[in-house]
mmCIF file of C-alpha atoms and ligand atoms in Angstrom:
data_model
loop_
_atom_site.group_PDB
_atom_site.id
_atom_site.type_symbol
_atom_site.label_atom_id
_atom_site.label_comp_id
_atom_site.label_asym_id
_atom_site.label_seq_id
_atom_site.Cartn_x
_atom_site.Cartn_y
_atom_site.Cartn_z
ATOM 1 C CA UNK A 914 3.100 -33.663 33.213
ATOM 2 C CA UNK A 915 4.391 -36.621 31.971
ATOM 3 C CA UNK A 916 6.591 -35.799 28.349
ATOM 4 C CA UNK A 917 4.823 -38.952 26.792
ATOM 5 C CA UNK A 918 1.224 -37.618 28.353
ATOM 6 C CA UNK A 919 1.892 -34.114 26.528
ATOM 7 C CA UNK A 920 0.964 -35.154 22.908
ATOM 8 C CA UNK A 921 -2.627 -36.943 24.427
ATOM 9 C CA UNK A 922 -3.097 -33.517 26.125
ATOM 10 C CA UNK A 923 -2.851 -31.481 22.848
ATOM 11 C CA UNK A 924 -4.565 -34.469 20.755
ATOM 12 C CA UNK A 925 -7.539 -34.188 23.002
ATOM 13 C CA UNK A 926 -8.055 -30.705 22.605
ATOM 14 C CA UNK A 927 -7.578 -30.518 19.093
ATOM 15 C CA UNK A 928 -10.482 -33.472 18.737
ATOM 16 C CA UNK A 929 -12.809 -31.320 20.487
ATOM 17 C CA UNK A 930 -12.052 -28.067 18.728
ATOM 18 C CA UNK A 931 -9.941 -28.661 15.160
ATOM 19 C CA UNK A 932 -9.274 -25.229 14.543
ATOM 20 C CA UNK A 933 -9.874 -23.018 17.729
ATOM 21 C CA UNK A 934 -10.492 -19.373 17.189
ATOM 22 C CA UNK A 935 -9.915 -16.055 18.879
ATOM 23 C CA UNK A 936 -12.879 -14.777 20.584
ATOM 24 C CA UNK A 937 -12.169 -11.078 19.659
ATOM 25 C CA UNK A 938 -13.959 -9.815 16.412
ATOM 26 C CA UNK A 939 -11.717 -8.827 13.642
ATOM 27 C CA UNK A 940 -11.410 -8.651 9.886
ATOM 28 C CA UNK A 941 -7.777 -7.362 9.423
ATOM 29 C CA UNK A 942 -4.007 -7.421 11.163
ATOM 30 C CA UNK A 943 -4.772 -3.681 12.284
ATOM 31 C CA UNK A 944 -8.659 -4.446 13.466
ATOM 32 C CA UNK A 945 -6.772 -7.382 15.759
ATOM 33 C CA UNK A 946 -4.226 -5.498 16.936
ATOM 34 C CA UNK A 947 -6.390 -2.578 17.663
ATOM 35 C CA UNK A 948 -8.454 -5.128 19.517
ATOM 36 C CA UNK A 949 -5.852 -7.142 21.437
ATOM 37 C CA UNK A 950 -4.334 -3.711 22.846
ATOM 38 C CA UNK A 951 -8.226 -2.849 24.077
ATOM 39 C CA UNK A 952 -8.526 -6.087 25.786
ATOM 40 C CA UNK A 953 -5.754 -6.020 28.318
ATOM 41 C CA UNK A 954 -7.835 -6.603 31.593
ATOM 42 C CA UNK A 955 -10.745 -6.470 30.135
ATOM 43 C CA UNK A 956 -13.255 -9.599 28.627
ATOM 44 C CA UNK A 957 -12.926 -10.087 24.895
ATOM 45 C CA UNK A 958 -17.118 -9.816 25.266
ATOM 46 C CA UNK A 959 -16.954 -6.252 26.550
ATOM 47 C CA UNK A 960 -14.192 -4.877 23.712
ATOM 48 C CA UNK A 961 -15.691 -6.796 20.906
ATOM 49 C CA UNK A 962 -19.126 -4.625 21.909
ATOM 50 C CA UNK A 963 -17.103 -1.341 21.567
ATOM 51 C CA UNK A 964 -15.126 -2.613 18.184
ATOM 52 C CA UNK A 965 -18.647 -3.131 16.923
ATOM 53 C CA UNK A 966 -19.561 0.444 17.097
ATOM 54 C CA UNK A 967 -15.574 1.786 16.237
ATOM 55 C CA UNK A 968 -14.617 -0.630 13.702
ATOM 56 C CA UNK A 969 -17.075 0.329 10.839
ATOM 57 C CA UNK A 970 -16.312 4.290 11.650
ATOM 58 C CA UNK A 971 -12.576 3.920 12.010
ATOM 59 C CA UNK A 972 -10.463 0.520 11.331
ATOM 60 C CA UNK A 973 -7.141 1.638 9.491
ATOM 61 C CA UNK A 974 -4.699 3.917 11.374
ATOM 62 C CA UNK A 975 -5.214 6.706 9.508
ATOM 63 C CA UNK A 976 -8.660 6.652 10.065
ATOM 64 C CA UNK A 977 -8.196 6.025 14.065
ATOM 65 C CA UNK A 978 -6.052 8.849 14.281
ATOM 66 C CA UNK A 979 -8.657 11.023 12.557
ATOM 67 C CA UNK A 980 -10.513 10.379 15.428
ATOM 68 C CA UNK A 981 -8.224 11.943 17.474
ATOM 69 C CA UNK A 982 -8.062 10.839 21.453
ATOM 70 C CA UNK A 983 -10.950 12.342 22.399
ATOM 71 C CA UNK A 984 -13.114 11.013 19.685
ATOM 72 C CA UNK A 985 -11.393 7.766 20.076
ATOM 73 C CA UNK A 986 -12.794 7.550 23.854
ATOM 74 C CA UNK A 987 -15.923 8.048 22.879
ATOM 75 C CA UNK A 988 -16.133 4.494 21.276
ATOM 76 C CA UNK A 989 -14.231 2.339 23.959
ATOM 77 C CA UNK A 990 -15.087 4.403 27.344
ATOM 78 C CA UNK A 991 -17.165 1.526 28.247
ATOM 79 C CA UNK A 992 -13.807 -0.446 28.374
ATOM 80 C CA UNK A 993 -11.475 -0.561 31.592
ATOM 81 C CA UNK A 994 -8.050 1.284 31.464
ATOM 82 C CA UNK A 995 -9.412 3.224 27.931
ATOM 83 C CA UNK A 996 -7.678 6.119 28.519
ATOM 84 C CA UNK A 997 -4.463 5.288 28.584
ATOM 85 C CA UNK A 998 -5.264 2.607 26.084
ATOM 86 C CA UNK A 999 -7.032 5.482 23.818
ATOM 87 C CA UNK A 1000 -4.032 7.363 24.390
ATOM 88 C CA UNK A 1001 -1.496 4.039 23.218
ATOM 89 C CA UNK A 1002 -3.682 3.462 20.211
ATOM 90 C CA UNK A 1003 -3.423 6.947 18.788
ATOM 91 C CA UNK A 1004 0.381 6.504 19.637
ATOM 92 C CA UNK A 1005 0.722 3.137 17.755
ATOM 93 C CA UNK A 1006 -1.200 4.209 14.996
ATOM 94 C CA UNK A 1007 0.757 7.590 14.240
ATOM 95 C CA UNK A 1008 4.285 4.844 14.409
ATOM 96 C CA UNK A 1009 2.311 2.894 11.772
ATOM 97 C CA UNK A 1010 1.502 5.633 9.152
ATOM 98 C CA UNK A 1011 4.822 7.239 9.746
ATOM 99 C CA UNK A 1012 6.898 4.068 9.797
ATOM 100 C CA UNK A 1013 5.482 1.346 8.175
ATOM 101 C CA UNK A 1014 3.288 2.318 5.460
ATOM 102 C CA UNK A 1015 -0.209 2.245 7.333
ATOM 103 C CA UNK A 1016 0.472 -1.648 7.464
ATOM 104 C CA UNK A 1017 1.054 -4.172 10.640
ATOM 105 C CA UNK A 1018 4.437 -4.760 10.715
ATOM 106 C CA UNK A 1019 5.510 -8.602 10.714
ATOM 107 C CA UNK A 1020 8.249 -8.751 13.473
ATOM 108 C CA UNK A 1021 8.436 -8.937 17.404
ATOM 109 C CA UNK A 1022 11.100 -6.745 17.347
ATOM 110 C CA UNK A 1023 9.135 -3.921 15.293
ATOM 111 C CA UNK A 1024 5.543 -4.632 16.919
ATOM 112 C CA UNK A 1025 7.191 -4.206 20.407
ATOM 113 C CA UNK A 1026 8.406 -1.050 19.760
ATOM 114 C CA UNK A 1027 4.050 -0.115 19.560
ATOM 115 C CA UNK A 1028 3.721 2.201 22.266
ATOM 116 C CA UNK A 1029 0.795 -0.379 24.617
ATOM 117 C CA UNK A 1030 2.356 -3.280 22.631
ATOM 118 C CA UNK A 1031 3.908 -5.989 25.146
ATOM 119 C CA UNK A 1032 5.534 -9.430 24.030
ATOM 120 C CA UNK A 1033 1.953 -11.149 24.611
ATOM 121 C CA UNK A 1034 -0.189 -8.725 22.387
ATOM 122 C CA UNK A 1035 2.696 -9.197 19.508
ATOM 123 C CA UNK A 1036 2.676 -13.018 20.722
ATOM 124 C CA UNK A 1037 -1.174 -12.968 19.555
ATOM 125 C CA UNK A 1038 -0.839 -10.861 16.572
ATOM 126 C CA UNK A 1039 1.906 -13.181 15.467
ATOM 127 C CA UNK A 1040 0.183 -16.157 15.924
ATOM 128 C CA UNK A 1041 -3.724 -15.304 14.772
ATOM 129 C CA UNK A 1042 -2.884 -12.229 12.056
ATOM 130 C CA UNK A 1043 0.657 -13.887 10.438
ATOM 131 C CA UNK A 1044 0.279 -17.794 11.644
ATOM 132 C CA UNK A 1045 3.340 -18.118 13.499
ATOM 133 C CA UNK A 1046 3.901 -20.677 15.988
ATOM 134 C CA UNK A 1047 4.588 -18.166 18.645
ATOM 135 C CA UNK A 1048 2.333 -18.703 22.117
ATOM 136 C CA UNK A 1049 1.476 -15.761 24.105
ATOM 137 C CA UNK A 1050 0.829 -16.442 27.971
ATOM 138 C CA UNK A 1051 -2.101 -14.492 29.474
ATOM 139 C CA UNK A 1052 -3.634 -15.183 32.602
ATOM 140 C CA UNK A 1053 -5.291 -18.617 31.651
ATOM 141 C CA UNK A 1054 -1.953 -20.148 29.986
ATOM 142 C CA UNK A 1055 -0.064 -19.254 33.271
ATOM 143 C CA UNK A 1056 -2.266 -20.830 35.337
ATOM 144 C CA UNK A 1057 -2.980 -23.871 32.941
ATOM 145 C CA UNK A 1058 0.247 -24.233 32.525
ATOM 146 C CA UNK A 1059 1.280 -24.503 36.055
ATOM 147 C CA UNK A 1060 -1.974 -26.415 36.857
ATOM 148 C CA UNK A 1061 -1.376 -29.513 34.917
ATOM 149 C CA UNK A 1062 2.441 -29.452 34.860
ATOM 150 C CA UNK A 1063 2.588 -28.384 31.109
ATOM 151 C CA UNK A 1064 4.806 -25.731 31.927
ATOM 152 C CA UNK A 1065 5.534 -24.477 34.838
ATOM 153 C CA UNK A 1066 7.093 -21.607 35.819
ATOM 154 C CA UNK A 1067 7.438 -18.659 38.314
ATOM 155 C CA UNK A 1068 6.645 -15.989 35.221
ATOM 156 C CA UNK A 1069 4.488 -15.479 31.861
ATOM 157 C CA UNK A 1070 8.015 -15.565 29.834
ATOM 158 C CA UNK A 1071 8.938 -18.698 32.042
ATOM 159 C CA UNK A 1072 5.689 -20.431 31.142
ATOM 160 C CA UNK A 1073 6.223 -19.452 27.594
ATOM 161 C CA UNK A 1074 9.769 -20.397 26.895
ATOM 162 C CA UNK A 1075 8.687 -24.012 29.014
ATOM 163 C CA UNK A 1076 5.701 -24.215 26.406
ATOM 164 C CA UNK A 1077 8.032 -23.809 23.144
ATOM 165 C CA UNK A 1078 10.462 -26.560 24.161
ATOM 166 C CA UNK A 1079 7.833 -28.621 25.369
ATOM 167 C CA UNK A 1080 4.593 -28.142 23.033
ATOM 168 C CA UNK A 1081 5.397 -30.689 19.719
ATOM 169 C CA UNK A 1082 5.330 -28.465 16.533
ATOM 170 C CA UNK A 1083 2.368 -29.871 14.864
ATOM 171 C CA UNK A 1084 0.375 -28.354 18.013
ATOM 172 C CA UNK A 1085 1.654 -25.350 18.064
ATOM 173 C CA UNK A 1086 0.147 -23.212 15.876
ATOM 174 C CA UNK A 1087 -2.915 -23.518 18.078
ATOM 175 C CA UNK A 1088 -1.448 -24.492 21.250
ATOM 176 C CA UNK A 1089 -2.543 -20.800 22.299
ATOM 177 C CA UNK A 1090 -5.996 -20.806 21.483
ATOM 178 C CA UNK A 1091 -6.189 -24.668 23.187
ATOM 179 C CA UNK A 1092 -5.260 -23.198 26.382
ATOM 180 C CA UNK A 1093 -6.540 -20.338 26.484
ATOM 181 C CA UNK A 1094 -10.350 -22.076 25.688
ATOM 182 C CA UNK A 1095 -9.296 -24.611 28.363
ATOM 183 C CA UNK A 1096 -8.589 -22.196 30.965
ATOM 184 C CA UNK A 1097 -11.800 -19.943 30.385
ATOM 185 C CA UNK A 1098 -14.266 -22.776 30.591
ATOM 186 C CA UNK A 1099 -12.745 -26.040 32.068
ATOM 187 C CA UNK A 1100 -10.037 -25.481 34.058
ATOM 188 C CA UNK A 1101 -11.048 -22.374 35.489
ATOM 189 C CA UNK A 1102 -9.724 -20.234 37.970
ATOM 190 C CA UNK A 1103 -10.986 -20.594 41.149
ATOM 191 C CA UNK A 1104 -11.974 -24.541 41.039
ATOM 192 C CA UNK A 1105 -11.211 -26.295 37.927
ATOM 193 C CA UNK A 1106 -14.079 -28.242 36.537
ATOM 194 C CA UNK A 1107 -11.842 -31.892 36.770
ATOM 195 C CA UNK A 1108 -15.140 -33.778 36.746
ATOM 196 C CA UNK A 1109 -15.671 -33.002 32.907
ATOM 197 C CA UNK A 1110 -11.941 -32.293 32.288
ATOM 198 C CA UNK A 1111 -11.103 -34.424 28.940
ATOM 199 C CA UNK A 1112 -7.513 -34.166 29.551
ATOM 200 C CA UNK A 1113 -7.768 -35.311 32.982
ATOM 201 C CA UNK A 1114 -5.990 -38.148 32.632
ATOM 202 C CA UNK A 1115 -2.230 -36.016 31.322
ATOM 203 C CA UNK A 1116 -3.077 -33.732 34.287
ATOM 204 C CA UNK A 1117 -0.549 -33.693 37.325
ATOM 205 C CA UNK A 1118 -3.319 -31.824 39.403
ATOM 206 C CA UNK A 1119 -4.336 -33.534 42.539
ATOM 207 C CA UNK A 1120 -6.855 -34.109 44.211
ATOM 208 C CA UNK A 1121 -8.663 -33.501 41.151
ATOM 209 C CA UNK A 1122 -12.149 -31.738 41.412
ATOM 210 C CA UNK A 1123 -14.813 -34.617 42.151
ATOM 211 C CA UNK A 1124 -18.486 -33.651 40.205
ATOM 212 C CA UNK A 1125 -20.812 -31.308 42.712
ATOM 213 C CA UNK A 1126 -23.758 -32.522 43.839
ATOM 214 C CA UNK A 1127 -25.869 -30.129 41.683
ATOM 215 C CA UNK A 1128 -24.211 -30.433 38.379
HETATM 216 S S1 SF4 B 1363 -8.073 -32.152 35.403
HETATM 217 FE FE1 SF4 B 1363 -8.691 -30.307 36.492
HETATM 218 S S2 SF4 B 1363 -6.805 -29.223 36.902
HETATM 219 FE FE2 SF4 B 1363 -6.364 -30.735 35.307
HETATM 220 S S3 SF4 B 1363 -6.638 -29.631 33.364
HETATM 221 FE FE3 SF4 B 1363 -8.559 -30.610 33.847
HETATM 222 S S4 SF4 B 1363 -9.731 -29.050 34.947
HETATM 223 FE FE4 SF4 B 1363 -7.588 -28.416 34.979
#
């Protein structure tokens, strides 16, 4: 993607959606870092439906690990991976009584150290729970990114460090969100939806999807 074409891309999206929103349902840094760990390989419709039912039981760390594992798996078996992800989330929140007060702590550095916590969950937490500028790559940015010729790149941390030289500032605080909406409805995995694409034009991919017959 043209350098010049890269502000119209971002422009675009932000017309359609000013201020794009996670899809996971939280009320506090721990509820959305409880969530984000639940929702690796799994839908953000399928953990928000267990948070639902844990959330108003449990949804500070102490009260989590009150719960215990077992109790804990009671709420999220219905989500992929939850054992080991009951078993992380009793881990984190034991580091977060014990070391930080109870409270989310505000660093990469200190949320990596979260047993289940990778550099994208602390990417997200960073950017939706503390409004930082950071831009974590999931499965949509990668592809997104490579796609159009935003960023690409042979890995996740590739495609990121590409998207924070190449993203201007005033996009991206929500330069995550963008693409991550982008990728789950337009430019979709398997055939990208070019024929109602509004960034089509900043888009390096070719041929670009012509309209089916039926839609
Ligand atoms: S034109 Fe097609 S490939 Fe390019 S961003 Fe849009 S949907 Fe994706």
């Amino acid at each position: 993607m043209k350098k010049d074409n890269i502000p119209l891309f971002f422009a675009t999206l932000q017309a359609a959606n000013p201020t794009p929103e996670t899809e996971l349902e939280y009320a506090t840094p721990f509820e959305l870092l409880a969530a984000v760990l639940l929702s690796a390989q799994a839908t953000d419709v399928g953990v928000n439906k267990a948070t639902r039912k844990l959330f108003p039981v449990a949804n500070t760390p102490q009260a989590i690990l009150r719960l215990g594992v077992e109790g804990l798996e009671e709420y999220i078996k219905t989500i992929g991976l939850y054992r080991s992800k009951a078993k992380h989330l009793i881990e984190t929140c034991r580091m977060l009584v014990e070391l930080h007060g109870g409270e989310v702590p505000r660093t990469r550095a200190e949320l990596e150290a979260l047993p289940g916590v990778g550099r994208k969950t602390a990417n997200v937490v960073l950017n939706v729970a503390f409004g930082e500028a950071t831009i974590a790559v999931d499965t949509h940015i990668f592809r997104v990114g490579n796609r159009t010729g935003l960023a690409p790149g042979k890995t996740p941390l590739e495609v990121e460090l590409k998207l924070e030289k190449r993203v201007p500032f005033e996009f991206r605080l929500h330069a995550h969100h963008w693409l991550i909406l982008h990728g789950r409805y337009i430019c979709v995995a398997r055939t990208p939806k070019c024929w109602e694409c509004a960034v089509a034009p900043y888009c390096d991919y070719k041929p670009k999807t012509p309209r089916p017959k039926s839609a």
